Amino acid sequence: MSLRNARVLVGLALAALGAAAAAQTPPAPAAEVPFSFSNQGSATLGERYTSTSGFEPMYLELLNLRSGPRLMDFNLFGSATAPHQFADHYTFTMSGLGGDPYPTAQLSLAKDGLYALTAQWSQSYFIYAPNQNVILPGGVPALTSEHQWSTVRKFGSLDFRLYATRNLRLGFQYYHTSDTGDTITPMTPSYVGAAYPTYGFFEEESPYLLFAPTVNNADRFTGSLDYSLGKWTFHYAAGYQTINDSTTFNNQTSPQFSFDTSNPATANTPIFNFSLSQFRQLTTPISDFSYTGQVWGSVDLRGSYLYQRFRGPASYDEAFNGIAPTTISQKTFVPYTVSQGARANVSEPQQVVAQGLTWKIEPWVSLDADYRYTRSTEDNLTVFAGLFNGSPLASNGNAAILWTNGISGFDTSLVFTPLPSLLVSPGVQVLKTDVELISRGVADPALTLRTNTVVPELSAYYQPWQRLSLRGNLRTYDSGSSYTAISPHTQTDGMLVLKYDVGGGFSLSNTLHLSSSQLLDAAYHDRSQANATLLNYRFSSRFSLYGGFSYDGILARGAINFRGTVESLRDQELDHVWQAGLQWQPLDQFGLQLTGNWDHTSGAGSITNDLPPAYGPVTWPYATGSVFYVFPVIGKLSADLTRTYYIEQIVNANNFGATLFTLRWTHSF
Amino acid sequence: MATTLENGKRIGSVVGVALALALAAWGQKQVVPPPPSVAWHTPAYNSKLYVPNDKVCENCHRPEYLEFEQTAHAKLAIPPSKVSGCAMCHGPGLAHVEAENAAHGNDAKALAAAKLIFDFRTANPSQVAARCLQCHVTSRQQQFFDVSAHMQHGVACNSCHSAHLVDAITHPDEKPLPNPLAAVYQVPSLTVSQAWLHDGQLKQPQPELCFGCHQNVQAKFALPFHHRVSEGLMKCTSCHPAHGTITAAHQLNAALFNTCTTCHIEKQGPFVYEHPAVNIVGCVGCHNPHGSVNHFMLVRRETRFICLECHTGFHNQVAVPHGRLGFETSGDCTRCHIAVHGSNADPTYLH
């Protein structure tokens, strides 16, 4: 918590209290005061004390709640008390200001029948700095990703709606987001198209840690129109979006060595200078139309058409020099210099056309039929130019790549509602997917695939009596082939949700998910099972508790071909989550609340004849106890205590423990 | 402290801050979000079918009436020639009123009288949706609810929304217990009745409302790495259209993979060299967007296992070009292939 943040916080607190005081001041007669609102709201100020042990960066990645004063919550609602004001209502809310990782603020203004305006802002801080000094059981270094990030993502939006007439609404929306911050990124200083014997074996496989600050942002402006005429309604929005994405990479020291200390050649292969700058800009016009209407009393039509086109230039400029081996044997090391760059133009129009109808055949049965065609076409061209030790690279020249991806889908289903408590909907989905890749004018058979898929599906809802309801579905999927192992060509999945109000304050709910998928010609299987149960007990409005347990397991099996050596892969993960909570308020002025969560994951991945797994069982418990007392005039004082641990079983370098104690004062006005 | 400022007078004394907020929420004219519908469609008023005004309904249904009165539904500028108020949703009520009056405490007759007006609690989901969609079909967000996944599973409008939140009158300060992660972050929450009024008349705020059925998703959000929904930064509806869509598959807000890139703009293509797993399968091929025990919400404990499940050398997949047990296959593949989401310079995603 910096001094500047503290000042800001104090200022906000004073502003909040000032607003409270203003809210409690009797307003002057409405006709004489142009800004006359009745106000109500509350403000919560607090101070958090955080103590951590173990590997703190992991705590910052997971929770990032630090010590210091905060404006935890502020909300103010107002309604006009006099006519002819600029707004009839307003709301203003803020939370997490002063150093918490997810601060937000929102302002809304509205005048009935004329306009509504909403402005929002929020931020999200992200820290990723895992411990890189990880040693496996047996003393083997476990290699990590080596990446580190400390970035902040910001979001802002503005939404203005103007009620032009009783059935015409005009709108204007603005959306902004950005992601900025510093990263440490590994980079292999190879040049495009480098061949091992030419360049030397070592450099291609030796990553160096570079400092890489990144800045990207997007702005989108949209105008919209909503119009309703009789049984027909039309919506149209047109917008324009710009994305700018920029990152630079530089060596942190000179000379700098690879972090691959397992290779003795590392000591002989420094880089002296490394600079890389990459930038791209995408501009996107957006057009979005949709409608609904009724052609006859029993037939409703619906449709939509979406068009957006991402297009823009991209550039890449890189220069580096150092010392590298000249042969695979890594016995001779010589200086080298590489400079290379690329200028690219990318373009991707996306279109989605959808048209559907609902035919209400009888009061208890209707037919839904929808057709959707989605198409994206990427037309990308890049021009490479580079030098290796002053000689042009073999890869210099153009690369033109054309991707087309078209999906036609037809869904039809019948919806039966023979009883008020029963809904059954059998249906079938037919999909035709065409993916084609043309590189330098030649179709790539490995990345071109046409599939036809049929997906029968059954959905149902049944509420045999008021206290019990069941919802579920079952579907099977067979495309006859598959693009990747993770889009397998057969899949069966189902879901069942049960809710049971036992009575006497007890309620029970359970959710079950099952999925099994296969890619037959690679002998790849992936199964998942998940079940979650929640029990609630509300003894009275002053005492309630709940407890829940969930289980989620995946099991994947396949084979991998490592340069001719085929090994078996098996990966299993079992996630268990227990949750419990209790709320007790024996007096109007006094109450307490306890909530806790216990995550435990077991299982690990393994490859035959490979290193032992580095990542396996994890345990992450956290619990919070809160007690409050409401004092006359002053308001509500709360004290919260949270305790948490993060425990990885195999590699414990990232483990941490933390205690958080927070005092909060809530004043309502 | 019960406080009323509408007339510029401060009254009442301290009886409990939380209770005061709820009472204030009843007692004052409320800040109501604008209605989503572009236009309302209500039938012509007919004195032989409809009661003259909502005061008749209030005689028996006072709690419902008091709460309904605060909502945008009650503030629609509907001319006298059209049906307004309770009858907009419940339909003609004169027969119901007359039968109730004639029942004189006879339970059987009262029960029969109750069936003479549309009751959302006993109607089937299709009927409920049809009632609401009379007007809400004109809303950009709700126009396709009729064919939504929710609707096909019997989740009707009144499963999530309440036009009058009677429970809030019974227990004005009653709030659902926060999920444990929300308690860690002390996510602020309004009273039930205020939250209801300011957030689409939802019975509970998100995400607790959605977790009521999607408990397995709640469990995912409780895992170490997750989108910050429980922390209050996002809502379920940030990504999912609860009212359905016909533009996007998989119940997402945007077509293709643009739901994710709305925030993760640096991942937005096109790239000269697309990673087919991203371009064809999408983000969920490698990430579990609700939460995971793995960094970056990846679907496997070790990052390389995700890569090695596709890059097997079978079925037209590019084989791993590295030998077994090498430096390259022992750690995360992204240690060198840093541009796995797409590259404008390198077909192997090293740059």
mmCIF file with all atom_site columns, N, CA, C and O in Angstrom, chain B residues 51-66 86 96-98 100-101:
data_model
loop_
_atom_site.group_PDB
_atom_site.id
_atom_site.type_symbol
_atom_site.label_atom_id
_atom_site.label_alt_id
_atom_site.label_comp_id
_atom_site.label_asym_id
_atom_site.label_entity_id
_atom_site.label_seq_id
_atom_site.pdbx_PDB_ins_code
_atom_site.Cartn_x
_atom_site.Cartn_y
_atom_site.Cartn_z
_atom_site.occupancy
_atom_site.B_iso_or_equiv
_atom_site.pdbx_formal_charge
_atom_site.auth_seq_id
_atom_site.auth_comp_id
_atom_site.auth_asym_id
_atom_site.auth_atom_id
_atom_site.pdbx_PDB_model_num
ATOM 1  N N  . VAL B 1 51  ? -60.063 -6.743  -13.817 1.00 0.00 ? 51  VAL B N  1
ATOM 2  C CA . VAL B 1 51  ? -60.423 -5.907  -12.666 1.00 0.00 ? 51  VAL B CA 1
ATOM 3  C C  . VAL B 1 51  ? -60.042 -4.466  -13.009 1.00 0.00 ? 51  VAL B C  1
ATOM 4  O O  . VAL B 1 51  ? -59.165 -4.225  -13.835 1.00 0.00 ? 51  VAL B O  1
ATOM 5  N N  . PRO B 1 52  ? -60.700 -3.494  -12.377 1.00 0.00 ? 52  PRO B N  1
ATOM 6  C CA . PRO B 1 52  ? -60.474 -2.102  -12.770 1.00 0.00 ? 52  PRO B CA 1
ATOM 7  C C  . PRO B 1 52  ? -59.063 -1.596  -12.475 1.00 0.00 ? 52  PRO B C  1
ATOM 8  O O  . PRO B 1 52  ? -58.539 -0.764  -13.222 1.00 0.00 ? 52  PRO B O  1
ATOM 9  N N  . ASN B 1 53  ? -58.453 -2.064  -11.407 1.00 0.00 ? 53  ASN B N  1
ATOM 10 C CA . ASN B 1 53  ? -57.088 -1.618  -11.113 1.00 0.00 ? 53  ASN B CA 1
ATOM 11 C C  . ASN B 1 53  ? -56.427 -2.609  -10.157 1.00 0.00 ? 53  ASN B C  1
ATOM 12 O O  . ASN B 1 53  ? -57.075 -3.515  -9.627  1.00 0.00 ? 53  ASN B O  1
ATOM 13 N N  . ASP B 1 54  ? -55.148 -2.363  -9.913  1.00 0.00 ? 54  ASP B N  1
ATOM 14 C CA . ASP B 1 54  ? -54.362 -3.302  -9.112  1.00 0.00 ? 54  ASP B CA 1
ATOM 15 C C  . ASP B 1 54  ? -54.703 -3.265  -7.628  1.00 0.00 ? 54  ASP B C  1
ATOM 16 O O  . ASP B 1 54  ? -54.290 -4.155  -6.875  1.00 0.00 ? 54  ASP B O  1
ATOM 17 N N  . LYS B 1 55  ? -55.426 -2.236  -7.209  1.00 0.00 ? 55  LYS B N  1
ATOM 18 C CA . LYS B 1 55  ? -55.811 -2.168  -5.798  1.00 0.00 ? 55  LYS B CA 1
ATOM 19 C C  . LYS B 1 55  ? -56.682 -3.365  -5.424  1.00 0.00 ? 55  LYS B C  1
ATOM 20 O O  . LYS B 1 55  ? -56.666 -3.821  -4.284  1.00 0.00 ? 55  LYS B O  1
ATOM 21 N N  . VAL B 1 56  ? -57.416 -3.849  -6.398  1.00 0.00 ? 56  VAL B N  1
ATOM 22 C CA . VAL B 1 56  ? -58.239 -5.040  -6.143  1.00 0.00 ? 56  VAL B CA 1
ATOM 23 C C  . VAL B 1 56  ? -57.331 -6.229  -5.805  1.00 0.00 ? 56  VAL B C  1
ATOM 24 O O  . VAL B 1 56  ? -57.615 -7.006  -4.885  1.00 0.00 ? 56  VAL B O  1
ATOM 25 N N  . CYS B 1 57  ? -56.254 -6.351  -6.538  1.00 0.00 ? 57  CYS B N  1
ATOM 26 C CA . CYS B 1 57  ? -55.298 -7.448  -6.285  1.00 0.00 ? 57  CYS B CA 1
ATOM 27 C C  . CYS B 1 57  ? -54.620 -7.261  -4.929  1.00 0.00 ? 57  CYS B C  1
ATOM 28 O O  . CYS B 1 57  ? -54.361 -8.220  -4.199  1.00 0.00 ? 57  CYS B O  1
ATOM 29 N N  . GLU B 1 58  ? -54.322 -6.004  -4.614  1.00 0.00 ? 58  GLU B N  1
ATOM 30 C CA . GLU B 1 58  ? -53.607 -5.702  -3.381  1.00 0.00 ? 58  GLU B CA 1
ATOM 31 C C  . GLU B 1 58  ? -54.385 -6.178  -2.157  1.00 0.00 ? 58  GLU B C  1
ATOM 32 O O  . GLU B 1 58  ? -53.780 -6.547  -1.140  1.00 0.00 ? 58  GLU B O  1
ATOM 33 N N  . ASN B 1 59  ? -55.716 -6.178  -2.246  1.00 0.00 ? 59  ASN B N  1
ATOM 34 C CA . ASN B 1 59  ? -56.527 -6.576  -1.099  1.00 0.00 ? 59  ASN B CA 1
ATOM 35 C C  . ASN B 1 59  ? -56.110 -7.940  -0.559  1.00 0.00 ? 59  ASN B C  1
ATOM 36 O O  . ASN B 1 59  ? -56.101 -8.170  0.644   1.00 0.00 ? 59  ASN B O  1
ATOM 37 N N  . CYS B 1 60  ? -55.785 -8.861  -1.471  1.00 0.00 ? 60  CYS B N  1
ATOM 38 C CA . CYS B 1 60  ? -55.395 -10.201 -1.024  1.00 0.00 ? 60  CYS B CA 1
ATOM 39 C C  . CYS B 1 60  ? -53.885 -10.442 -1.138  1.00 0.00 ? 60  CYS B C  1
ATOM 40 O O  . CYS B 1 60  ? -53.332 -11.249 -0.408  1.00 0.00 ? 60  CYS B O  1
ATOM 41 N N  . HIS B 1 61  ? -53.258 -9.780  -2.107  1.00 0.00 ? 61  HIS B N  1
ATOM 42 C CA . HIS B 1 61  ? -51.840 -10.072 -2.402  1.00 0.00 ? 61  HIS B CA 1
ATOM 43 C C  . HIS B 1 61  ? -50.985 -8.841  -2.093  1.00 0.00 ? 61  HIS B C  1
ATOM 44 O O  . HIS B 1 61  ? -50.223 -8.371  -2.938  1.00 0.00 ? 61  HIS B O  1
ATOM 45 N N  . ARG B 1 62  ? -51.095 -8.345  -0.896  1.00 0.00 ? 62  ARG B N  1
ATOM 46 C CA . ARG B 1 62  ? -50.428 -7.088  -0.565  1.00 0.00 ? 62  ARG B CA 1
ATOM 47 C C  . ARG B 1 62  ? -48.887 -7.186  -0.645  1.00 0.00 ? 62  ARG B C  1
ATOM 48 O O  . ARG B 1 62  ? -48.252 -6.293  -1.231  1.00 0.00 ? 62  ARG B O  1
ATOM 49 N N  . PRO B 1 63  ? -48.280 -8.220  -0.099  1.00 0.00 ? 63  PRO B N  1
ATOM 50 C CA . PRO B 1 63  ? -46.807 -8.282  -0.211  1.00 0.00 ? 63  PRO B CA 1
ATOM 51 C C  . PRO B 1 63  ? -46.332 -8.254  -1.659  1.00 0.00 ? 63  PRO B C  1
ATOM 52 O O  . PRO B 1 63  ? -45.392 -7.539  -2.001  1.00 0.00 ? 63  PRO B O  1
ATOM 53 N N  . GLU B 1 64  ? -47.001 -9.053  -2.491  1.00 0.00 ? 64  GLU B N  1
ATOM 54 C CA . GLU B 1 64  ? -46.609 -9.085  -3.907  1.00 0.00 ? 64  GLU B CA 1
ATOM 55 C C  . GLU B 1 64  ? -46.818 -7.709  -4.544  1.00 0.00 ? 64  GLU B C  1
ATOM 56 O O  . GLU B 1 64  ? -45.984 -7.221  -5.319  1.00 0.00 ? 64  GLU B O  1
ATOM 57 N N  . TYR B 1 65  ? -47.931 -7.090  -4.195  1.00 0.00 ? 65  TYR B N  1
ATOM 58 C CA . TYR B 1 65  ? -48.244 -5.790  -4.781  1.00 0.00 ? 65  TYR B CA 1
ATOM 59 C C  . TYR B 1 65  ? -47.197 -4.746  -4.393  1.00 0.00 ? 65  TYR B C  1
ATOM 60 O O  . TYR B 1 65  ? -46.734 -3.964  -5.229  1.00 0.00 ? 65  TYR B O  1
ATOM 61 N N  . LEU B 1 66  ? -46.809 -4.732  -3.113  1.00 0.00 ? 66  LEU B N  1
ATOM 62 C CA . LEU B 1 66  ? -45.854 -3.730  -2.640  1.00 0.00 ? 66  LEU B CA 1
ATOM 63 C C  . LEU B 1 66  ? -44.506 -3.851  -3.353  1.00 0.00 ? 66  LEU B C  1
ATOM 64 O O  . LEU B 1 66  ? -43.866 -2.851  -3.679  1.00 0.00 ? 66  LEU B O  1
ATOM 65 N N  . CYS B 1 86  ? -50.841 -5.817  -12.739 1.00 0.00 ? 86  CYS B N  1
ATOM 66 C CA . CYS B 1 86  ? -50.787 -7.256  -12.498 1.00 0.00 ? 86  CYS B CA 1
ATOM 67 C C  . CYS B 1 86  ? -51.278 -8.057  -13.712 1.00 0.00 ? 86  CYS B C  1
ATOM 68 O O  . CYS B 1 86  ? -50.735 -9.116  -14.036 1.00 0.00 ? 86  CYS B O  1
ATOM 69 N N  . HIS B 1 96  ? -61.526 -14.684 -11.441 1.00 0.00 ? 96  HIS B N  1
ATOM 70 C CA . HIS B 1 96  ? -60.795 -15.164 -10.261 1.00 0.00 ? 96  HIS B CA 1
ATOM 71 C C  . HIS B 1 96  ? -61.248 -14.393 -9.014  1.00 0.00 ? 96  HIS B C  1
ATOM 72 O O  . HIS B 1 96  ? -61.527 -14.991 -7.963  1.00 0.00 ? 96  HIS B O  1
ATOM 73 N N  . VAL B 1 97  ? -61.324 -13.087 -9.143  1.00 0.00 ? 97  VAL B N  1
ATOM 74 C CA . VAL B 1 97  ? -61.710 -12.261 -7.993  1.00 0.00 ? 97  VAL B CA 1
ATOM 75 C C  . VAL B 1 97  ? -63.131 -12.602 -7.559  1.00 0.00 ? 97  VAL B C  1
ATOM 76 O O  . VAL B 1 97  ? -63.413 -12.789 -6.360  1.00 0.00 ? 97  VAL B O  1
ATOM 77 N N  . GLU B 1 98  ? -64.012 -12.702 -8.525  1.00 0.00 ? 98  GLU B N  1
ATOM 78 C CA . GLU B 1 98  ? -65.420 -12.988 -8.193  1.00 0.00 ? 98  GLU B CA 1
ATOM 79 C C  . GLU B 1 98  ? -65.549 -14.370 -7.556  1.00 0.00 ? 98  GLU B C  1
ATOM 80 O O  . GLU B 1 98  ? -66.310 -14.554 -6.594  1.00 0.00 ? 98  GLU B O  1
ATOM 81 N N  . GLU B 1 100 ? -63.220 -15.971 -5.876  1.00 0.00 ? 100 GLU B N  1
ATOM 82 C CA . GLU B 1 100 ? -62.628 -15.915 -4.533  1.00 0.00 ? 100 GLU B CA 1
ATOM 83 C C  . GLU B 1 100 ? -63.608 -15.274 -3.553  1.00 0.00 ? 100 GLU B C  1
ATOM 84 O O  . GLU B 1 100 ? -63.770 -15.734 -2.416  1.00 0.00 ? 100 GLU B O  1
ATOM 85 N N  . ASN B 1 101 ? -64.226 -14.209 -3.998  1.00 0.00 ? 101 ASN B N  1
ATOM 86 C CA . ASN B 1 101 ? -65.185 -13.538 -3.120  1.00 0.00 ? 101 ASN B CA 1
ATOM 87 C C  . ASN B 1 101 ? -66.366 -14.454 -2.794  1.00 0.00 ? 101 ASN B C  1
ATOM 88 O O  . ASN B 1 101 ? -66.904 -14.429 -1.690  1.00 0.00 ? 101 ASN B O  1
#
